[in-house]
Short mmCIF file of C-alpha atoms in Angstrom, two decimals:
data_model
loop_
_atom_site.label_atom_id
_atom_site.label_comp_id
_atom_site.label_asym_id
_atom_site.label_seq_id
_atom_site.Cartn_x
_atom_site.Cartn_y
_atom_site.Cartn_z
CA UNK A 1120 69.31 99.73 94.50
CA UNK A 1121 71.98 97.04 94.50
CA UNK A 1122 74.69 99.69 94.28
CA UNK A 1123 73.40 101.45 97.39
CA UNK A 1124 73.07 98.19 99.33
CA UNK A 1125 76.69 97.26 98.56
CA UNK A 1126 77.92 100.75 99.47
CA UNK A 1127 75.94 100.79 102.72
CA UNK A 1128 77.11 97.34 103.81
CA UNK A 1129 80.74 98.09 102.98
CA UNK A 1130 80.58 101.42 104.78
CA UNK A 1131 79.03 99.97 107.92
CA UNK A 1132 81.41 96.99 107.88
CA UNK A 1133 84.51 99.20 107.77
CA UNK A 1134 83.18 101.47 110.52
CA UNK A 1135 82.31 98.52 112.73
CA UNK A 1136 85.72 96.89 112.26
CA UNK A 1137 87.82 100.03 112.77
CA UNK A 1138 85.91 101.37 115.78
CA UNK A 1139 84.53 98.19 117.34
CA UNK A 1140 86.21 98.83 120.71
CA UNK A 1141 87.29 102.47 120.62
CA UNK A 1142 86.37 105.96 119.49
CA UNK A 1143 89.79 107.23 118.47
CA UNK A 1144 90.01 109.75 115.66
CA UNK A 1145 92.25 107.52 113.57
CA UNK A 1146 90.83 107.90 110.04
CA UNK A 1147 89.57 111.43 109.37
CA UNK A 1148 89.65 111.06 105.58
CA UNK A 1149 87.60 107.87 105.76
CA UNK A 1150 85.02 109.58 107.97
CA UNK A 1151 84.69 112.39 105.45
CA UNK A 1152 84.11 109.82 102.70
CA UNK A 1153 81.85 107.64 104.83
CA UNK A 1154 79.52 110.49 105.70
CA UNK A 1155 79.31 111.81 102.15
CA UNK A 1156 77.79 108.69 100.60
CA UNK A 1157 74.11 109.27 101.39
CA UNK A 1158 73.14 105.61 101.20
CA UNK A 1159 70.12 106.00 103.47
CA UNK A 1160 68.45 108.38 101.06
CA UNK A 1161 69.83 106.53 98.04
CA UNK A 1162 68.31 103.16 98.91
CA UNK A 1163 64.82 104.55 99.41
CA UNK A 1164 65.13 106.73 96.30
CA UNK A 1165 66.07 103.67 94.25
CA UNK A 1166 63.16 101.64 95.63
CA UNK A 1167 60.86 104.58 94.90
CA UNK A 1168 61.98 104.48 91.26
CA UNK A 1169 61.39 100.72 91.08
CA UNK A 1170 57.91 101.08 92.56
CA UNK A 1171 57.13 103.90 90.12
CA UNK A 1172 58.32 101.79 87.19
CA UNK A 1173 56.11 98.86 88.21
CA UNK A 1174 53.11 101.13 88.70
CA UNK A 1175 53.60 102.56 85.22
CA UNK A 1176 53.60 99.06 83.74
CA UNK A 1177 50.22 98.12 85.22
CA UNK A 1178 48.72 101.55 84.62
CA UNK A 1179 45.83 101.67 82.14
CA UNK A 1180 47.74 104.48 80.40
CA UNK A 1181 50.70 102.19 79.73
CA UNK A 1182 51.78 102.19 76.10
CA UNK A 1183 54.64 100.76 74.12
CA UNK A 1184 57.82 102.51 75.20
CA UNK A 1185 60.04 103.97 72.53
CA UNK A 1186 63.79 104.34 72.80
CA UNK A 1187 63.29 108.00 73.68
CA UNK A 1188 60.84 107.07 76.44
CA UNK A 1189 63.33 104.61 77.91
CA UNK A 1190 66.05 107.24 77.77
CA UNK A 1191 63.88 109.79 79.60
CA UNK A 1192 62.96 107.22 82.23
CA UNK A 1193 66.60 106.25 82.74
CA UNK A 1194 67.62 109.89 83.13
CA UNK A 1195 64.83 110.48 85.65
CA UNK A 1196 65.70 107.35 87.63
CA UNK A 1197 69.40 108.22 87.76
CA UNK A 1198 68.66 111.78 88.85
CA UNK A 1199 66.41 110.56 91.65
CA UNK A 1200 68.50 107.56 92.72
CA UNK A 1201 71.88 109.31 92.65
CA UNK A 1202 71.29 113.02 92.11
CA UNK A 1203 69.07 113.58 95.14
CA UNK A 1204 71.37 111.73 97.61
CA UNK A 1205 74.40 113.61 96.27
CA UNK A 1206 72.56 116.92 96.61
CA UNK A 1207 71.37 116.04 100.13
CA UNK A 1208 74.87 115.20 101.29
CA UNK A 1209 76.38 118.25 99.58
CA UNK A 1210 73.97 120.45 101.54
CA UNK A 1211 74.92 118.82 104.84
CA UNK A 1212 77.62 121.42 105.42
CA UNK A 1213 74.89 124.06 105.78
CA UNK A 1214 73.71 122.66 109.14
CA UNK A 1215 76.83 120.72 110.18
CA UNK A 1216 78.15 121.95 113.57
CA UNK A 1217 81.18 119.63 113.58
CA UNK A 1218 83.24 117.94 110.92
CA UNK A 1219 82.00 114.54 112.12
CA UNK A 1220 81.46 112.46 115.22
CA UNK A 1221 82.85 109.09 116.28
CA UNK A 1222 80.90 106.64 118.43
CA UNK A 1223 82.52 103.57 119.92
CA UNK A 1224 81.16 100.45 118.26
CA UNK A 1225 79.49 102.45 115.49
CA UNK A 1226 82.19 104.55 113.87
CA UNK A 1227 81.75 107.77 111.94
CA UNK A 1228 78.47 109.58 112.53
CA UNK A 1229 76.77 112.76 111.44
CA UNK A 1230 76.49 115.83 113.58
CA UNK A 1231 73.75 118.32 112.93
CA UNK A 1232 71.79 121.15 114.49
CA UNK A 1233 68.02 120.93 114.43
CA UNK A 1234 67.01 123.84 112.22
CA UNK A 1235 64.91 124.34 109.12
CA UNK A 1236 67.73 123.46 106.66
CA UNK A 1237 68.23 120.12 108.44
CA UNK A 1238 64.52 119.37 108.17
CA UNK A 1239 64.13 120.45 104.55
CA UNK A 1240 67.46 119.29 103.14
CA UNK A 1241 67.90 115.95 104.91
CA UNK A 1242 65.39 114.63 107.42
CA UNK A 1243 62.25 114.72 105.29
CA UNK A 1244 63.64 112.96 102.21
CA UNK A 1245 63.67 109.32 103.40
CA UNK A 1246 60.04 109.54 104.61
CA UNK A 1247 59.02 111.24 101.35
CA UNK A 1248 60.53 108.49 99.22
CA UNK A 1249 59.11 105.84 101.55
CA UNK A 1250 55.58 107.24 101.32
CA UNK A 1251 55.86 107.68 97.55
CA UNK A 1252 57.11 104.13 97.11
CA UNK A 1253 54.34 102.76 99.33
CA UNK A 1254 51.68 104.58 97.33
CA UNK A 1255 53.05 103.30 94.03
CA UNK A 1256 53.30 99.78 95.45
CA UNK A 1257 49.75 99.92 96.78
CA UNK A 1258 48.55 101.03 93.35
CA UNK A 1259 50.46 98.18 91.70
CA UNK A 1260 48.95 95.60 94.06
CA UNK A 1261 45.48 97.07 93.49
CA UNK A 1262 45.83 96.83 89.72
CA UNK A 1263 47.15 93.28 89.90
CA UNK A 1264 44.34 92.12 92.17
CA UNK A 1265 41.75 93.79 89.99
CA UNK A 1266 43.18 92.28 86.80
CA UNK A 1267 44.56 89.06 88.23
CA UNK A 1268 42.97 86.98 85.48
CA UNK A 1269 44.63 89.07 82.78
CA UNK A 1270 47.86 89.62 84.67
CA UNK A 1271 50.09 88.36 81.88
CA UNK A 1272 48.31 90.53 79.35
CA UNK A 1273 48.64 93.61 81.56
CA UNK A 1274 52.39 93.14 81.95
CA UNK A 1275 52.89 92.32 78.28
CA UNK A 1276 50.78 95.30 77.24
CA UNK A 1277 53.39 97.70 78.55
CA UNK A 1278 55.93 96.26 76.10
CA UNK A 1279 58.64 96.38 78.73
CA UNK A 1280 61.59 94.03 78.98
CA UNK A 1281 60.10 92.40 82.07
CA UNK A 1282 58.60 88.96 82.00
CA UNK A 1283 55.79 88.06 84.37
CA UNK A 1284 58.17 86.21 86.69
CA UNK A 1285 60.63 89.10 86.77
CA UNK A 1286 57.82 91.54 87.43
CA UNK A 1287 56.63 89.50 90.41
CA UNK A 1288 60.15 89.20 91.84
CA UNK A 1289 60.81 92.90 91.43
CA UNK A 1290 57.47 93.80 92.97
CA UNK A 1291 58.08 91.46 95.91
CA UNK A 1292 61.54 92.96 96.44
CA UNK A 1293 60.37 96.57 96.43
CA UNK A 1294 57.30 95.93 98.58
CA UNK A 1295 59.29 93.88 101.10
CA UNK A 1296 61.95 96.56 101.38
CA UNK A 1297 59.35 99.30 101.78
CA UNK A 1298 57.60 97.34 104.53
CA UNK A 1299 60.87 97.41 106.46
CA UNK A 1300 62.58 100.53 105.18
CA UNK A 1301 59.47 102.71 105.34
CA UNK A 1302 58.90 102.43 109.11
CA UNK A 1303 62.65 102.67 109.69
CA UNK A 1304 62.77 105.90 107.68
CA UNK A 1305 60.12 107.46 109.91
CA UNK A 1306 61.82 106.10 113.02
CA UNK A 1307 65.13 107.55 111.88
CA UNK A 1308 63.54 110.94 111.21
CA UNK A 1309 61.93 110.99 114.65
CA UNK A 1310 65.22 109.91 116.25
CA UNK A 1311 67.09 112.73 114.51
CA UNK A 1312 64.60 115.22 115.87
CA UNK A 1313 64.64 113.78 119.39
CA UNK A 1314 68.43 113.56 119.67
CA UNK A 1315 68.81 117.12 118.41
CA UNK A 1316 67.01 118.17 121.60
CA UNK A 1317 65.66 121.55 120.52
CA UNK A 1318 64.90 123.55 117.43
CA UNK A 1319 67.32 126.39 116.68
CA UNK A 1320 66.80 129.42 114.50
CA UNK A 1321 69.28 129.02 111.69
CA UNK A 1322 72.45 131.07 111.63
CA UNK A 1323 75.53 130.06 109.66
CA UNK A 1324 77.81 131.68 112.22
CA UNK A 1325 76.11 129.97 115.16
CA UNK A 1326 75.94 126.53 113.53
CA UNK A 1327 79.63 126.55 112.56
CA UNK A 1328 80.93 128.20 115.72
CA UNK A 1329 82.25 124.87 117.07
CA UNK A 1330 84.21 123.86 113.96
CA UNK A 1331 87.49 125.29 115.28
CA UNK A 1332 86.89 124.51 118.95
CA UNK A 1333 85.59 120.95 118.53
CA UNK A 1334 85.87 119.74 114.93
CA UNK A 1335 85.33 116.11 115.98
CA UNK A 1336 82.99 114.84 118.69
CA UNK A 1337 83.99 111.65 120.51
CA UNK A 1338 81.59 109.31 122.29
CA UNK A 1339 83.32 106.52 124.22
CA UNK A 1340 80.03 104.95 125.30
CA UNK A 1341 79.64 101.65 123.49
CA UNK A 1342 76.85 101.77 120.92
CA UNK A 1343 74.40 98.89 121.20
CA UNK A 1344 71.38 98.68 118.91
CA UNK A 1345 68.11 98.66 120.85
CA UNK A 1346 65.76 96.19 119.17
CA UNK A 1347 63.30 95.95 122.04
CA UNK A 1348 61.01 98.69 120.74
#
């Protein structure tokens, strides 16, 4: 998760600095890189893996983990945390009507056509990871409340490398992030759908018809985050 937070902050910082008062197409290579990172999906995927790990520790089926078990878990976590975001961003070209867009005050932005590939390959993933993480976190809290008197024994029974204090900190981190990131994931998905205006039957030729005519979209209107809602 820390990797995705650093990447996201660095990406947004560079975009804000370079395009804080303009929407000039001055760094096309950077925009290509910036929009291929997939940090929005990556952060929620990482938190989902953390929540799943904590739920497994307090599960009544928890047993001592062997080296092979740890290896399988690590492979699964890496595939979810990094593999899914990479795959999501690689598939973006399928429903990408322009190379990228630039918004004054915001920087490089995605362009997309509302069609079934956009829904299946991008929009639904943050809410899916958010819901999954919330369910795992709710289960963890339930188990801890139910076995609060034997909390130390429950954590120690999983034979993980976590101490009780580390478990609590990690649980607090994941739950706190999900309380914020979960609603934002749904808000972002709804915003994508609303700003796309209408659903379009998918056609590769139609979606990519503007690539040569308008490879980059420019929006000179200053972007200001609306925090009133």
